[in-house]
CSV table of C-alpha atoms and ligand atoms in Angstrom, one decimal:
chain,number,residue,atom,x,y,z
Z,1,MET,CA,-0.3,-0.3,0.1
Z,2,ARG,CA,1.6,3.2,-1.1
Z,3,ILE,CA,0.0,6.5,-0.9
Z,4,GLY,CA,1.6,10.0,-2.0
Z,5,VAL,CA,1.2,13.9,-0.8
Z,6,LEU,CA,1.2,16.2,-3.8
Z,7,ALA,CA,4.4,17.7,-2.5
Z,8,LEU,CA,4.5,21.0,-4.5
Z,9,GLN,CA,4.1,23.3,-1.9
Z,10,GLY,CA,2.1,23.2,1.9
Z,11,GLY,CA,1.9,20.8,5.2
Z,12,VAL,CA,3.8,17.9,3.6
Z,13,PRO,CA,5.8,16.1,6.3
Z,14,GLU,CA,2.9,15.8,8.6
Z,15,HIS,CA,0.7,14.0,6.3
Z,16,LEU,CA,3.9,12.0,6.1
Z,17,GLY,CA,5.1,11.2,9.5
Z,18,HIS,CA,0.7,10.3,10.3
Z,19,LEU,CA,0.5,8.0,7.0
Z,20,GLU,CA,4.1,6.6,8.3
Z,21,ARG,CA,2.7,5.8,11.5
Z,22,LEU,CA,0.1,3.9,10.4
Z,23,GLY,CA,2.4,1.4,8.2
Z,24,ILE,CA,2.1,3.2,5.4
Z,25,GLU,CA,4.3,3.4,2.7
Z,26,GLY,CA,3.9,7.6,1.8
Z,27,ARG,CA,5.7,9.3,-1.5
Z,28,ARG,CA,6.3,12.9,-1.7
Z,29,VAL,CA,4.4,13.4,-5.6
Z,30,ARG,CA,6.3,16.6,-7.5
Z,31,ARG,CA,5.8,15.4,-11.2
Z,32,ALA,CA,3.1,13.3,-12.7
Z,33,ALA,CA,5.3,10.1,-13.5
Z,34,GLU,CA,5.8,9.9,-9.2
Z,35,LEU,CA,1.9,8.9,-9.4
Z,36,GLU,CA,2.4,6.1,-10.6
Z,37,GLY,CA,2.1,2.2,-8.3
Z,38,LEU,CA,0.1,4.6,-5.9
Z,39,GLU,CA,-3.1,3.4,-4.4
Z,40,GLY,CA,-3.7,7.2,-3.2
Z,41,LEU,CA,-3.2,11.1,-3.3
Z,42,ILE,CA,-3.4,13.2,-0.5
Z,43,LEU,CA,-3.3,17.4,-1.5
Z,44,PRO,CA,-2.2,19.0,1.7
Z,45,GLY,CA,-3.8,22.4,3.2
Z,46,GLY,CA,-1.3,25.5,2.0
Z,47,GLU,CA,-2.2,28.0,-0.7
Z,48,SER,CA,-4.5,27.0,-3.4
Z,49,THR,CA,-4.0,29.5,-5.9
Z,50,ALA,CA,-0.1,28.4,-5.0
Z,51,ILE,CA,-0.5,25.2,-5.3
Z,52,GLY,CA,-3.1,25.2,-8.0
Z,53,SER,CA,-0.6,27.6,-10.1
Z,54,LEU,CA,2.1,25.2,-9.8
Z,55,LEU,CA,-0.3,22.3,-11.2
Z,56,ALA,CA,-0.7,23.9,-14.1
Z,57,ALA,CA,2.8,25.0,-15.4
Z,58,ASP,CA,3.8,21.8,-14.5
Z,59,GLY,CA,1.2,20.1,-16.6
Z,60,MET,CA,-0.2,18.6,-13.9
Z,61,VAL,CA,-4.0,18.9,-14.0
Z,62,ALA,CA,-4.8,16.8,-16.4
Z,63,ALA,CA,-2.6,14.1,-14.5
Z,64,LEU,CA,-4.6,14.7,-11.7
Z,65,ARG,CA,-7.6,14.0,-13.0
Z,66,ASP,CA,-7.2,11.0,-14.8
Z,67,PHE,CA,-5.4,9.7,-11.8
Z,68,SER,CA,-8.6,10.0,-9.2
Z,69,ALA,CA,-10.5,8.5,-11.9
Z,70,ARG,CA,-8.8,5.4,-10.9
Z,71,ARG,CA,-7.9,6.2,-7.6
Z,72,ALA,CA,-8.9,8.0,-4.2
Z,73,VAL,CA,-7.8,11.3,-3.4
Z,74,TRP,CA,-7.8,12.8,-0.2
Z,75,GLY,CA,-7.8,16.8,-0.6
Z,76,THR,CA,-7.1,18.7,3.0
Z,77,CYS,CA,-7.9,23.1,3.2
Z,78,ALA,CA,-6.7,24.0,-0.1
Z,79,GLY,CA,-6.7,20.3,-0.7
Z,80,MET,CA,-10.3,20.5,-0.7
Z,81,ILE,CA,-10.2,23.9,-2.8
Z,82,LEU,CA,-8.4,22.2,-6.0
Z,83,MET,CA,-10.5,19.6,-5.7
Z,84,ALA,CA,-14.3,21.8,-5.7
Z,85,ARG,CA,-16.6,21.7,-8.9
Z,86,GLU,CA,-17.6,25.2,-7.4
Z,87,VAL,CA,-15.0,27.8,-5.7
Z,88,SER,CA,-16.0,31.1,-4.4
Z,89,GLY,CA,-13.5,33.5,-3.9
Z,90,GLY,CA,-11.1,31.5,-6.4
Z,91,ARG,CA,-12.1,29.3,-9.7
Z,92,PRO,CA,-11.9,26.2,-9.3
Z,93,VAL,CA,-8.2,24.2,-10.2
Z,94,LEU,CA,-8.9,20.0,-10.1
Z,95,SER,CA,-13.0,20.1,-10.2
Z,96,LEU,CA,-13.4,16.4,-8.9
Z,97,MET,CA,-16.0,16.7,-6.5
Z,98,ASP,CA,-18.9,17.3,-7.1
Z,99,ILE,CA,-19.2,20.4,-4.1
Z,100,ALA,CA,-18.9,24.1,-3.9
Z,101,VAL,CA,-16.4,25.7,-1.1
Z,102,GLU,CA,-15.9,29.6,-0.1
Z,103,ARG,CA,-12.1,30.3,0.5
Z,104,ASN,CA,-11.4,31.5,4.4
Z,105,ALA,CA,-15.6,31.0,5.0
Z,106,PHE,CA,-14.5,31.7,8.6
Z,107,GLY,CA,-12.9,35.2,8.9
Z,108,ARG,CA,-10.7,37.0,10.5
Z,109,GLN,CA,-11.9,36.7,14.2
Z,110,LEU,CA,-12.2,33.1,13.0
Z,111,ASP,CA,-8.8,32.8,11.3
Z,112,SER,CA,-8.5,30.0,13.4
Z,113,PHE,CA,-10.0,28.1,15.8
Z,114,GLU,CA,-10.3,24.1,17.2
Z,115,GLU,CA,-13.8,22.8,16.9
Z,116,PRO,CA,-14.1,18.5,18.3
Z,117,LEU,CA,-16.5,16.5,15.2
Z,118,ALA,CA,-18.7,14.1,14.9
Z,119,VAL,CA,-18.5,12.0,12.3
Z,120,ASP,CA,-19.8,8.7,12.0
Z,121,ALA,CA,-18.2,7.4,9.3
Z,122,LEU,CA,-14.4,6.8,11.2
Z,123,ARG,CA,-14.0,3.4,11.8
Z,124,GLY,CA,-13.7,2.8,15.5
Z,125,ASP,CA,-15.3,5.9,16.3
Z,126,GLY,CA,-16.6,4.4,20.1
Z,127,GLY,CA,-18.4,8.3,19.9
Z,128,GLN,CA,-15.1,10.4,20.1
Z,129,PRO,CA,-15.7,13.3,18.8
Z,130,PHE,CA,-12.6,13.9,15.7
Z,131,PRO,CA,-10.3,17.0,16.9
Z,132,GLY,CA,-10.8,19.7,13.9
Z,133,VAL,CA,-8.3,21.9,13.4
Z,134,PHE,CA,-9.3,25.1,11.5
Z,135,ILE,CA,-6.7,27.4,9.5
Z,136,ARG,CA,-8.3,30.4,7.0
Z,137,ALA,CA,-10.7,27.4,6.1
Z,138,PRO,CA,-12.6,26.9,3.6
Z,139,ARG,CA,-16.4,26.0,4.1
Z,140,ILE,CA,-18.0,23.5,2.3
Z,141,ALA,CA,-21.8,25.5,1.1
Z,142,ARG,CA,-23.3,22.7,-1.6
Z,143,ALA,CA,-22.7,19.2,-1.4
Z,144,GLY,CA,-24.1,16.8,-3.8
Z,145,PRO,CA,-26.3,15.3,-5.3
Z,146,SER,CA,-23.2,12.4,-5.9
Z,147,ALA,CA,-21.2,13.9,-2.9
Z,148,ARG,CA,-21.9,13.3,0.8
Z,149,VAL,CA,-21.2,15.6,3.4
Z,150,LEU,CA,-19.6,13.9,6.5
Z,151,ALA,CA,-18.7,16.2,8.6
Z,152,LYS,CA,-20.7,19.5,10.6
Z,153,LEU,CA,-20.0,22.4,12.8
Z,154,ALA,CA,-22.1,22.8,15.3
Z,155,ASP,CA,-23.8,25.5,13.6
Z,156,GLY,CA,-24.7,23.0,10.8
Z,157,THR,CA,-21.5,24.1,8.4
Z,158,ALA,CA,-20.4,21.6,6.4
Z,159,VAL,CA,-17.1,20.4,6.8
Z,160,ALA,CA,-15.9,17.2,4.9
Z,161,ALA,CA,-17.3,15.3,2.1
Z,162,ARG,CA,-16.8,12.2,0.4
Z,163,GLU,CA,-18.2,11.2,-3.0
Z,164,GLY,CA,-16.5,7.5,-3.6
Z,165,ARG,CA,-13.2,7.2,-3.2
Z,166,LEU,CA,-12.9,11.1,-3.0
Z,167,LEU,CA,-12.8,12.7,0.6
Z,168,ALA,CA,-12.6,16.8,1.1
Z,169,THR,CA,-12.3,17.5,4.7
Z,170,ALA,CA,-12.0,22.1,5.9
Z,171,PHE,CA,-9.5,21.0,9.0
Z,172,HIS,CA,-6.2,19.3,9.4
Z,173,PRO,CA,-6.0,15.8,10.6
Z,174,GLU,CA,-2.2,15.4,10.2
Z,175,LEU,CA,-2.2,18.6,12.5
Z,176,THR,CA,-3.2,16.7,15.5
Z,177,GLY,CA,-2.4,13.5,17.1
Z,178,ASP,CA,-5.5,11.6,15.8
Z,179,LEU,CA,-5.0,8.4,12.8
Z,180,ARG,CA,-8.5,8.3,12.3
Z,181,PHE,CA,-9.1,10.0,9.1
Z,182,HIS,CA,-5.8,9.1,7.0
Z,183,ALA,CA,-7.2,5.2,8.7
Z,184,TYR,CA,-10.3,6.1,6.6
Z,185,PHE,CA,-8.6,7.1,3.7
Z,186,ALA,CA,-6.3,4.4,2.9
Z,187,ASP,CA,-9.5,2.7,3.3
Z,188,LEU,CA,-10.8,4.3,0.5
Z,189,ALA,CA,-7.8,3.5,-1.7
Z,190,ARG,CA,-7.7,-0.4,-0.8
Z,191,GLY,CA,-11.5,0.0,-1.4
Z,192,GLU,CA,-12.7,-1.5,2.1
Z,193,SER,CA,-14.8,1.3,2.8
Z,194,PRO,CA,-18.6,1.2,1.7
T,1,LIG,N1,-6.7,29.9,3.2
T,1,LIG,C1,-5.9,28.6,1.8
T,1,LIG,C2,-6.3,28.5,0.8
T,1,LIG,O1,-7.3,29.4,0.6
T,1,LIG,C3,-6.4,27.7,2.4
T,1,LIG,C4,-5.3,27.2,3.7
T,1,LIG,C5,-5.1,25.9,4.1
T,1,LIG,O2,-5.1,24.8,3.4
T,1,LIG,N2,-4.5,25.6,5.2
T,1,LIG,O3,-5.7,28.6,-0.3
């Protein structure tokens, strides 16, 4: 089982660390050829406009779209923005998921915040909330019909969604000590999650 982390810009080492703790081989992906042999790919947080222009400059948009048709892809924060079909406050880059997102949706006061999230989809959850770490985060303004919301804030704002093997989270599981989202994504990559 090998999972790549797009390593053009943003929070790459933290994702690789979580994969390693789960006994999964991680690989930095900078070029299309490095997608070969991967079961899944993580698009990390960072700056979606910067990552988007690097992807375009490197001619990687088509390669990632092609990869996503066969394999699992998970975008965290900026990565979620890259995956969305509609983006307010920015422009769509990969258009992989049937979600509309709003960039920097929480304004200045709430630049960064933490909120425990009830996520029914997580394996072995045992009712434990997942620590949601939000940093200049986007929100999901609309999901579906083919994408379904996996997590909401207490005020009802959608912050995670799934569409088949595609996963998007507005928050940063790689910045917590909790491995459950990475384990969930590994299940998607193995084709083991219904
Ligand atoms: N605000 C960033 C963007 O719009 C995302 C922030 C993050 O990934 N932590 O791209």
